[in-house]
Amino acid sequence: MHDDVVGALEGAHAHALGWLASLDTRAVPAREVAAQVADRLGRELPDGPTDPRDVVELLATASEPGLVAIPSGRFFGFVIGGTHPAALAADWLTSAWDQNAGLRFLTPAATAMEDIAEAWVVDLLGLPPGCAVGFVTGGTMANFTGLAAGRDTVLARAGWDVAERGLVGSPGVRVLVGEERHDSVDLVLRYLGLGAPETVAADDQGRIDVAALRRALEEGGDRPTVVSLQAGNVHSGAFDPMAEAIEVAHAHGAWVHVDGAFGLFAAASPAYRHLIAGFEAADSWATDAHKTLNVPYDCGLVIVKDPVALRTSMSMHGEYLIRDAAGDPFEKVPELSRRNRGATVWAVLRSLGRRGVAELIERLAGHARTFADGIAAIDGAHVLNDVVYTQVCASFGDDATTVDVVARMLADGTAWTTGSRWRDRAVLRVSVSNWSTTDDDVARTMTALRAAVAAAREVDPAR
């Protein structure tokens, strides 16, 4: 092995272990902004070569002040998981192996990992055997891929071949969504040339109103239609009423897609499967494996009940490709050349096992319940959502006070909790997604939160 390879990897290994060891004690927010880190890295491209070991050393030391402790058990911002140890190690091997995971013949090991992970995911979620799973970059592209299969299928039923004729002149596709769907659904509909969706009323937790959905479907006549449901509202954590909504949508000939970026794996827990009951009747599903499943970026999963529909939308042809009669991974995703994402999914599922996945989900949701109880005990604080899964939204009086508390939490650095607006109110949002979060992490965060609330009220006692 070349000395440069050994030296660079040894340096990276040492810095990686140092970074992980620092997570329990370091402040969660970064200490420097991007411009400062760029100055440290050096903005001028060198004229000549630099020893790879020196490059790694510069990269690690210059970047360190600009790193956010996202893998920490006290990062509760957005909906971002950590990286499970088995998945992290598998990701290192994935980079070292340097396999292009597009073709079965070219990379049999990578394909074998995906084949097994596909079967395990379908089994864990209780989905129909034979579903196809594509390993994409994240939840957004999982939604893109599932909705692309839906678009093409409903237009094909109407006698229109999208691959041959495009969308111009087509009957068009109605896409119905709840008014509290995630914005990434609107984004991918733009990518797919479908424009803005038609919104359907939702209840006070963001769950789609089935009666309103039925009326919208009836008013649309027999136009090609896709319905996108949600497993896990980004603020409340609530799940659309799957069984009823899917039954109504299918009765009107619609394709049903489920955006389950962080909520889909509730199906793997006996304690939380009731939240998503009936979802297996849908036509496609999307999830971001970096969230609840805790694999490294980037990895999303799209699952489609009809493998032919998925391959019809995603596959391509090239005389130079060495095709396999068993099917190739690239036929299920928008990319031809890509990273072996199946390795990390296989690793975390192999490490956790069926019981471990269920326990992970139950632990995350249990921490959210502890946060909700702790916040509710603070004088003047209000938990605004029904805490059914891993999300907690809280207010600390008026909007100004809540915004102040959010800012003080970030300035304190003990934990990262995100500010947002939900149902026309400023909120502090806690998203519990990291496998490594402990009871102590929750306790430390609650101590910081109580201090932030007290400090905000000292500034203005009227709060």
Coordinates of C-alpha atoms in Angstrom, one line a residue:
M1 CA 0.0 0.0 0.0
H2 CA 1.2 3.5 -0.8
D3 CA 2.6 5.4 2.2
D4 CA 0.4 8.4 1.3
V5 CA -2.7 6.2 1.7
V6 CA -1.6 5.0 5.1
G7 CA -0.6 8.4 6.4
A8 CA -3.8 10.1 5.2
L9 CA -6.1 7.4 6.7
E10 CA -4.2 7.3 10.0
G11 CA -4.6 11.0 10.3
A12 CA -8.3 10.9 9.4
H13 CA -8.9 8.1 11.9
A14 CA -7.2 9.9 14.8
H15 CA -9.2 13.1 14.1
A16 CA -12.4 11.2 13.7
L17 CA -12.0 9.6 17.1
G18 CA -11.1 12.9 18.6
W19 CA -14.2 14.5 17.2
L20 CA -16.5 11.7 18.5
A21 CA -14.8 11.8 21.9
S22 CA -15.5 15.5 22.2
L23 CA -19.3 15.3 21.6
D24 CA -20.3 14.8 25.3
T25 CA -18.5 17.9 26.5
R26 CA -18.4 20.4 23.6
A27 CA -21.0 23.1 23.0
V28 CA -23.4 21.9 20.3
P29 CA -23.3 25.0 18.1
A30 CA -20.2 25.9 16.0
R31 CA -17.8 28.5 17.3
E32 CA -17.0 30.0 13.9
V33 CA -19.0 31.0 10.8
A34 CA -18.3 29.7 7.3
A35 CA -16.2 32.7 6.3
Q36 CA -13.8 32.2 9.2
V37 CA -13.4 28.5 8.4
A38 CA -12.8 29.3 4.7
D39 CA -10.0 31.6 5.8
R40 CA -8.4 28.8 7.9
L41 CA -8.7 26.3 5.0
G42 CA -7.0 28.8 2.6
R43 CA -8.8 30.4 -0.3
E44 CA -6.1 30.3 -2.8
L45 CA -5.6 27.2 -4.9
P46 CA -1.9 26.0 -4.5
D47 CA 0.3 25.9 -7.6
G48 CA 1.8 22.6 -6.6
P49 CA 0.9 19.4 -4.8
T50 CA 0.5 19.0 -1.0
D51 CA 1.2 15.8 0.9
P52 CA -2.2 14.1 1.5
R53 CA -1.3 13.8 5.3
D54 CA -0.9 17.5 5.5
V55 CA -4.2 18.0 3.6
V56 CA -6.0 15.9 6.1
E57 CA -4.4 17.7 9.0
L58 CA -5.4 21.1 7.6
L59 CA -8.9 20.0 6.8
A60 CA -9.5 18.6 10.3
T61 CA -7.9 21.4 12.3
A62 CA -9.3 24.3 10.2
S63 CA -12.8 22.8 10.1
E64 CA -13.1 21.9 13.8
P65 CA -14.3 25.4 15.0
G66 CA -17.0 25.4 12.3
L67 CA -18.4 21.9 13.1
V68 CA -21.9 21.6 14.8
A69 CA -22.2 18.7 17.2
I70 CA -25.0 17.2 15.1
P71 CA -24.0 13.6 16.1
S72 CA -24.4 14.6 19.8
G73 CA -27.2 13.2 21.9
R74 CA -28.2 16.9 22.6
F75 CA -28.9 17.9 19.0
F76 CA -32.7 18.3 18.7
G77 CA -32.8 20.7 15.8
F78 CA -34.8 20.0 12.6
V79 CA -35.2 16.2 12.3
I80 CA -31.7 14.9 12.1
G81 CA -30.5 11.6 13.4
G82 CA -26.9 10.7 14.4
T83 CA -24.9 7.8 12.9
H84 CA -25.1 4.4 14.5
P85 CA -21.6 2.9 15.1
A86 CA -22.1 0.0 12.7
A87 CA -23.3 2.3 10.0
L88 CA -20.4 4.7 10.5
A89 CA -17.9 2.0 10.2
A90 CA -19.7 0.6 7.1
D91 CA -19.6 4.1 5.6
W92 CA -15.8 4.2 6.0
L93 CA -15.5 0.9 4.3
T94 CA -17.8 2.1 1.5
S95 CA -15.5 4.9 0.7
A96 CA -12.4 2.6 0.8
W97 CA -14.1 0.0 -1.4
D98 CA -15.0 2.7 -3.9
Q99 CA -17.8 0.7 -5.6
N100 CA -20.2 2.2 -8.2
A101 CA -23.5 0.6 -7.0
G102 CA -25.4 1.0 -10.2
L103 CA -24.9 -2.4 -11.9
R104 CA -25.3 -5.9 -10.4
F105 CA -22.5 -7.4 -12.6
L106 CA -20.1 -4.5 -11.8
T107 CA -20.5 -4.6 -8.0
P108 CA -22.0 -7.8 -6.8
A109 CA -21.1 -7.2 -3.2
A110 CA -22.9 -3.8 -3.2
T111 CA -25.9 -5.3 -4.9
A112 CA -26.1 -8.1 -2.4
M113 CA -26.2 -5.6 0.5
E114 CA -29.0 -3.7 -1.2
D115 CA -30.9 -6.9 -2.0
I116 CA -30.8 -8.0 1.7
A117 CA -31.5 -4.5 3.0
E118 CA -34.4 -4.2 0.7
A119 CA -36.0 -7.5 2.0
W120 CA -35.3 -6.5 5.6
V121 CA -36.9 -3.0 5.2
V122 CA -40.0 -4.4 3.6
D123 CA -40.3 -7.1 6.2
L124 CA -39.7 -4.7 9.2
L125 CA -42.3 -2.3 8.0
G126 CA -44.9 -5.0 7.3
L127 CA -45.2 -4.0 3.6
P128 CA -46.3 -6.4 0.9
P129 CA -43.6 -8.9 -0.2
G130 CA -42.2 -8.0 -3.6
C131 CA -42.0 -4.2 -3.1
A132 CA -39.0 -2.6 -4.7
V133 CA -36.7 -0.4 -2.7
G134 CA -34.5 2.2 -4.2
F135 CA -31.5 3.7 -2.3
V136 CA -31.5 7.5 -3.0
T137 CA -29.9 10.6 -1.5
G138 CA -32.5 11.4 1.1
G139 CA -36.2 12.0 1.8
T140 CA -36.6 14.6 -0.9
M141 CA -35.4 12.3 -3.7
A142 CA -37.3 9.4 -2.2
N143 CA -40.5 11.5 -2.5
F144 CA -39.4 12.5 -6.0
T145 CA -38.9 8.9 -7.1
G146 CA -42.2 7.6 -5.6
L147 CA -44.2 10.5 -7.0
A148 CA -42.6 10.0 -10.4
A149 CA -43.7 6.4 -10.5
G150 CA -47.2 7.6 -9.5
R151 CA -47.3 10.4 -12.1
D152 CA -46.3 8.0 -14.9
T153 CA -48.7 5.3 -13.8
V154 CA -51.8 7.4 -13.5
L155 CA -51.1 9.0 -16.9
A156 CA -50.5 5.6 -18.5
R157 CA -53.9 4.5 -17.2
A158 CA -55.3 7.5 -19.1
G159 CA -53.5 6.4 -22.2
W160 CA -50.6 8.8 -22.1
D161 CA -46.9 7.7 -22.3
V162 CA -44.8 10.2 -20.4
A163 CA -41.5 8.7 -21.5
E164 CA -42.5 9.0 -25.2
R165 CA -44.6 12.1 -25.2
G166 CA -43.6 14.2 -22.2
L167 CA -46.1 16.3 -20.3
V168 CA -47.1 18.9 -22.9
G169 CA -50.6 18.0 -24.1
S170 CA -51.1 15.4 -21.5
P171 CA -54.4 15.2 -19.4
G172 CA -52.3 16.5 -16.5
V173 CA -52.1 15.1 -13.0
R174 CA -53.9 16.4 -9.9
V175 CA -51.9 16.0 -6.8
L176 CA -53.8 16.3 -3.5
V177 CA -52.0 17.0 -0.2
G178 CA -52.9 18.0 3.3
E179 CA -52.4 21.6 4.1
E180 CA -49.6 20.8 6.5
R181 CA -47.6 18.5 4.2
H182 CA -43.8 19.0 4.2
D183 CA -42.5 21.6 1.8
S184 CA -40.3 19.1 0.1
V185 CA -43.4 17.5 -1.5
D186 CA -44.1 20.8 -3.3
L187 CA -40.5 21.0 -4.3
V188 CA -40.4 17.6 -6.0
L189 CA -43.8 18.3 -7.7
R190 CA -42.0 21.3 -9.3
Y191 CA -39.2 19.0 -10.4
L192 CA -41.7 16.6 -11.9
G193 CA -43.4 19.4 -13.9
L194 CA -46.7 19.0 -12.0
G195 CA -46.8 22.4 -10.4
A196 CA -48.4 23.3 -7.1
P197 CA -50.5 20.7 -5.4
E198 CA -54.2 21.1 -4.4
T199 CA -54.4 21.4 -0.7
V200 CA -56.9 19.6 1.5
A201 CA -57.9 20.8 5.0
A202 CA -56.1 19.4 8.0
D203 CA -57.0 19.2 11.7
D204 CA -55.3 21.0 14.6
Q205 CA -52.5 18.4 14.6
G206 CA -51.9 18.6 10.8
R207 CA -53.7 15.4 9.9
I208 CA -55.5 15.4 6.6
D209 CA -59.3 15.6 6.8
V210 CA -60.6 12.5 5.1
A211 CA -64.1 14.0 4.5
A212 CA -62.4 17.0 2.8
L213 CA -60.2 14.6 0.8
R214 CA -63.3 12.7 -0.4
R215 CA -65.0 15.9 -1.5
A216 CA -61.9 17.0 -3.4
L217 CA -61.6 13.7 -5.2
E218 CA -65.3 13.7 -6.2
E219 CA -65.0 17.3 -7.5
G220 CA -62.0 16.3 -9.7
G221 CA -64.0 13.7 -11.7
D222 CA -61.9 11.1 -13.5
R223 CA -58.7 13.2 -14.0
P224 CA -55.4 11.3 -13.3
T225 CA -54.8 11.8 -9.6
V226 CA -52.1 11.3 -7.0
V227 CA -52.7 11.7 -3.3
S228 CA -49.7 12.3 -1.0
L229 CA -50.2 11.5 2.7
Q230 CA -47.9 12.2 5.6
A231 CA -46.4 9.9 8.3
G232 CA -45.0 12.3 10.8
N233 CA -45.9 16.0 10.8
V234 CA -42.7 18.0 11.1
H235 CA -44.2 20.0 14.0
S236 CA -46.7 17.8 15.8
G237 CA -45.4 14.4 14.8
A238 CA -49.0 13.4 13.8
F239 CA -49.8 10.8 11.2
D240 CA -52.5 11.1 8.6
P241 CA -55.4 8.6 9.1
M242 CA -53.8 6.1 6.6
A243 CA -56.5 3.4 6.3
E244 CA -59.4 5.7 5.7
A245 CA -57.5 8.1 3.4
I246 CA -56.1 5.4 1.3
E247 CA -59.4 3.6 0.9
V248 CA -61.0 6.9 -0.3
A249 CA -58.2 7.7 -2.7
H250 CA -58.1 4.2 -4.2
A251 CA -61.9 4.3 -4.6
H252 CA -61.3 7.2 -7.0
G253 CA -58.5 5.6 -8.9
A254 CA -55.7 7.7 -7.3
W255 CA -52.1 6.6 -6.7
V256 CA -51.3 7.0 -3.0
H257 CA -47.8 8.0 -1.9
V258 CA -46.7 8.3 1.8
D259 CA -44.1 10.8 2.8
G260 CA -42.7 9.2 5.9
A261 CA -39.3 11.0 6.2
F262 CA -39.0 10.2 9.9
G263 CA -42.3 8.5 10.7
L264 CA -42.3 5.5 8.4
F265 CA -40.4 3.4 10.8
A266 CA -43.1 3.7 13.5
A267 CA -44.4 0.6 11.7
A268 CA -41.4 -1.3 13.0
S269 CA -42.5 -0.8 16.6
P270 CA -45.4 -2.8 18.1
A271 CA -45.9 0.2 20.5
Y272 CA -46.3 2.8 17.7
R273 CA -47.5 0.9 14.7
H274 CA -51.1 2.0 15.5
L275 CA -50.1 5.5 14.4
I276 CA -49.6 4.4 10.8
A277 CA -52.1 1.6 10.7
G278 CA -53.3 0.8 7.1
F279 CA -50.4 2.5 5.4
E280 CA -49.4 -0.8 3.8
A281 CA -52.2 -0.3 1.3
A282 CA -50.5 2.7 -0.3
D283 CA -48.7 2.5 -3.6
S284 CA -45.3 4.1 -2.7
W285 CA -43.5 5.3 0.4
A286 CA -40.5 7.5 1.2
T287 CA -38.2 7.8 4.2
D288 CA -34.9 9.4 5.0
A289 CA -32.7 6.7 6.6
H290 CA -30.5 9.3 8.2
K291 CA -33.4 10.3 10.5
T292 CA -35.0 7.5 12.5
L293 CA -32.7 4.7 11.2
N294 CA -29.6 6.7 12.0
V295 CA -27.3 5.9 9.0
P296 CA -24.8 8.5 7.6
Y297 CA -25.7 11.0 5.0
D298 CA -26.7 10.6 2.3
C299 CA -29.3 7.8 2.3
G300 CA -33.0 7.8 1.6
L301 CA -35.3 4.9 0.8
V302 CA -38.1 4.9 -1.8
I303 CA -40.4 1.9 -1.7
V304 CA -42.8 1.1 -4.5
K305 CA -45.4 -1.7 -4.4
D306 CA -45.2 -2.4 -8.1
P307 CA -41.6 -2.9 -9.2
V308 CA -42.5 -2.5 -12.8
A309 CA -43.9 0.9 -12.2
L310 CA -40.7 2.0 -10.5
R311 CA -38.4 0.6 -13.2
T312 CA -40.6 2.1 -15.9
S313 CA -40.1 5.5 -14.5
M314 CA -36.4 5.3 -13.5
S315 CA -34.7 2.9 -15.9
M316 CA -32.6 3.8 -18.9
H317 CA -30.8 1.9 -21.7
G318 CA -27.2 2.0 -22.9
E319 CA -25.4 -0.5 -25.2
Y320 CA -22.3 -0.3 -23.0
L321 CA -24.0 -1.3 -19.8
I322 CA -23.6 -4.9 -18.7
R323 CA -27.2 -5.7 -17.7
D324 CA -28.3 -8.6 -15.5
A325 CA -31.5 -10.6 -15.9
A326 CA -32.1 -10.3 -12.2
G327 CA -32.4 -6.5 -12.5
D328 CA -29.9 -3.7 -11.7
P329 CA -29.9 -1.2 -8.8
F330 CA -29.8 1.8 -11.1
E331 CA -33.3 0.9 -12.4
K332 CA -34.9 1.9 -9.1
V333 CA -33.3 5.4 -8.6
P334 CA -32.7 8.6 -10.6
E335 CA -28.9 8.0 -10.7
L336 CA -26.7 5.7 -12.7
S337 CA -23.4 6.2 -10.9
R338 CA -23.8 6.3 -7.1
R339 CA -22.4 5.4 -3.7
N340 CA -23.2 2.0 -2.1
R341 CA -25.8 3.3 0.3
G342 CA -27.1 -0.3 1.0
A343 CA -24.0 -1.0 3.1
T344 CA -25.0 1.4 5.9
V345 CA -28.6 0.3 5.9
W346 CA -27.6 -3.4 6.0
A347 CA -25.1 -2.6 8.8
V348 CA -27.5 -0.8 11.1
L349 CA -30.3 -3.4 10.6
R350 CA -27.9 -6.3 11.2
S351 CA -26.5 -4.6 14.3
L352 CA -29.9 -3.7 15.8
G353 CA -32.0 -6.6 14.7
R354 CA -35.8 -6.5 14.7
R355 CA -36.0 -5.9 18.4
G356 CA -33.3 -3.3 18.4
V357 CA -35.1 -1.2 15.8
A358 CA -38.3 -1.3 17.8
E359 CA -36.4 -0.3 21.0
L360 CA -34.7 2.6 19.2
I361 CA -38.0 4.0 18.0
E362 CA -39.6 3.5 21.5
R363 CA -36.6 5.2 23.1
L364 CA -36.7 8.2 20.9
A365 CA -40.5 8.7 21.4
G366 CA -40.0 8.1 25.2
H367 CA -37.5 11.0 25.3
A368 CA -40.0 13.2 23.5
R369 CA -42.6 12.4 26.1
T370 CA -40.1 13.3 28.9
F371 CA -39.4 16.6 27.2
A372 CA -43.1 17.3 26.9
D373 CA -43.7 16.5 30.6
G374 CA -40.7 18.7 31.7
I375 CA -41.7 21.7 29.5
A376 CA -45.3 21.4 30.8
A377 CA -44.0 21.8 34.3
I378 CA -42.4 25.1 33.6
D379 CA -44.7 28.0 34.8
G380 CA -46.2 29.7 31.8
A381 CA -45.0 27.1 29.2
H382 CA -47.4 25.2 27.0
V383 CA -46.9 22.1 24.9
L384 CA -48.9 22.8 21.8
N385 CA -49.1 19.4 20.1
D386 CA -50.3 16.0 21.1
V387 CA -47.0 14.3 21.7
V388 CA -47.6 11.0 19.9
Y389 CA -44.1 10.3 18.5
T390 CA -40.8 12.2 18.5
Q391 CA -41.8 15.9 18.1
V392 CA -42.5 18.5 20.7
C393 CA -43.6 22.0 20.0
A394 CA -43.7 24.5 22.9
S395 CA -44.6 28.1 23.6
F396 CA -43.4 30.1 26.6
G397 CA -46.1 32.8 26.6
D398 CA -46.1 35.4 23.8
D399 CA -44.1 35.1 20.6
A400 CA -41.4 37.5 21.7
T401 CA -40.7 35.4 24.8
T402 CA -40.6 32.2 22.8
V403 CA -38.2 33.7 20.2
D404 CA -36.0 34.9 23.1
V405 CA -35.9 31.5 24.7
V406 CA -34.9 29.9 21.4
A407 CA -32.1 32.4 20.9
R408 CA -30.8 31.8 24.5
M409 CA -30.8 28.1 24.0
L410 CA -28.5 28.4 21.0
A411 CA -26.3 30.9 22.8
D412 CA -26.0 28.7 25.8
G413 CA -24.8 25.8 23.6
T414 CA -25.8 22.9 25.9
A415 CA -28.2 21.7 23.3
W416 CA -29.6 22.6 19.9
T417 CA -33.4 23.2 19.8
T418 CA -35.0 24.9 16.8
G419 CA -37.3 27.8 16.6
S420 CA -40.2 27.7 14.1
R421 CA -43.8 28.9 13.5
W422 CA -46.7 26.5 13.8
R423 CA -50.4 27.4 13.6
D424 CA -49.5 31.2 13.6
R425 CA -47.4 31.0 16.8
A426 CA -43.7 31.1 17.5
V427 CA -42.6 27.7 18.9
L428 CA -39.5 26.0 20.2
R429 CA -39.4 22.6 18.5
V430 CA -37.6 19.6 19.9
S431 CA -37.0 16.7 17.5
V432 CA -35.7 13.5 19.1
S433 CA -33.9 11.5 16.4
N434 CA -30.5 10.5 17.6
W435 CA -29.8 6.9 18.7
S436 CA -27.2 8.1 21.2
T437 CA -29.5 10.5 23.2
T438 CA -29.6 9.4 26.9
D439 CA -31.7 10.3 29.9
D440 CA -28.8 12.5 31.0
D441 CA -28.8 14.4 27.7
V442 CA -32.5 15.1 28.1
A443 CA -31.9 16.2 31.7
R444 CA -29.1 18.6 30.8
T445 CA -31.2 20.1 28.0
M446 CA -34.1 20.6 30.3
T447 CA -31.8 22.3 32.8
A448 CA -30.6 24.7 30.1
L449 CA -34.1 25.3 28.9
R450 CA -35.4 26.2 32.4
A451 CA -32.5 28.6 32.7
A452 CA -33.2 30.2 29.4
V453 CA -36.9 30.7 30.3
A454 CA -35.9 32.3 33.6
A455 CA -33.3 34.6 32.0
A456 CA -35.9 35.7 29.4
R457 CA -38.3 36.6 32.2
E458 CA -35.7 38.5 34.1
V459 CA -35.3 40.9 31.1
D460 CA -39.1 41.4 31.1
P461 CA -40.8 40.3 34.3
A462 CA -44.2 40.7 32.6
R463 CA -43.4 37.6 30.6

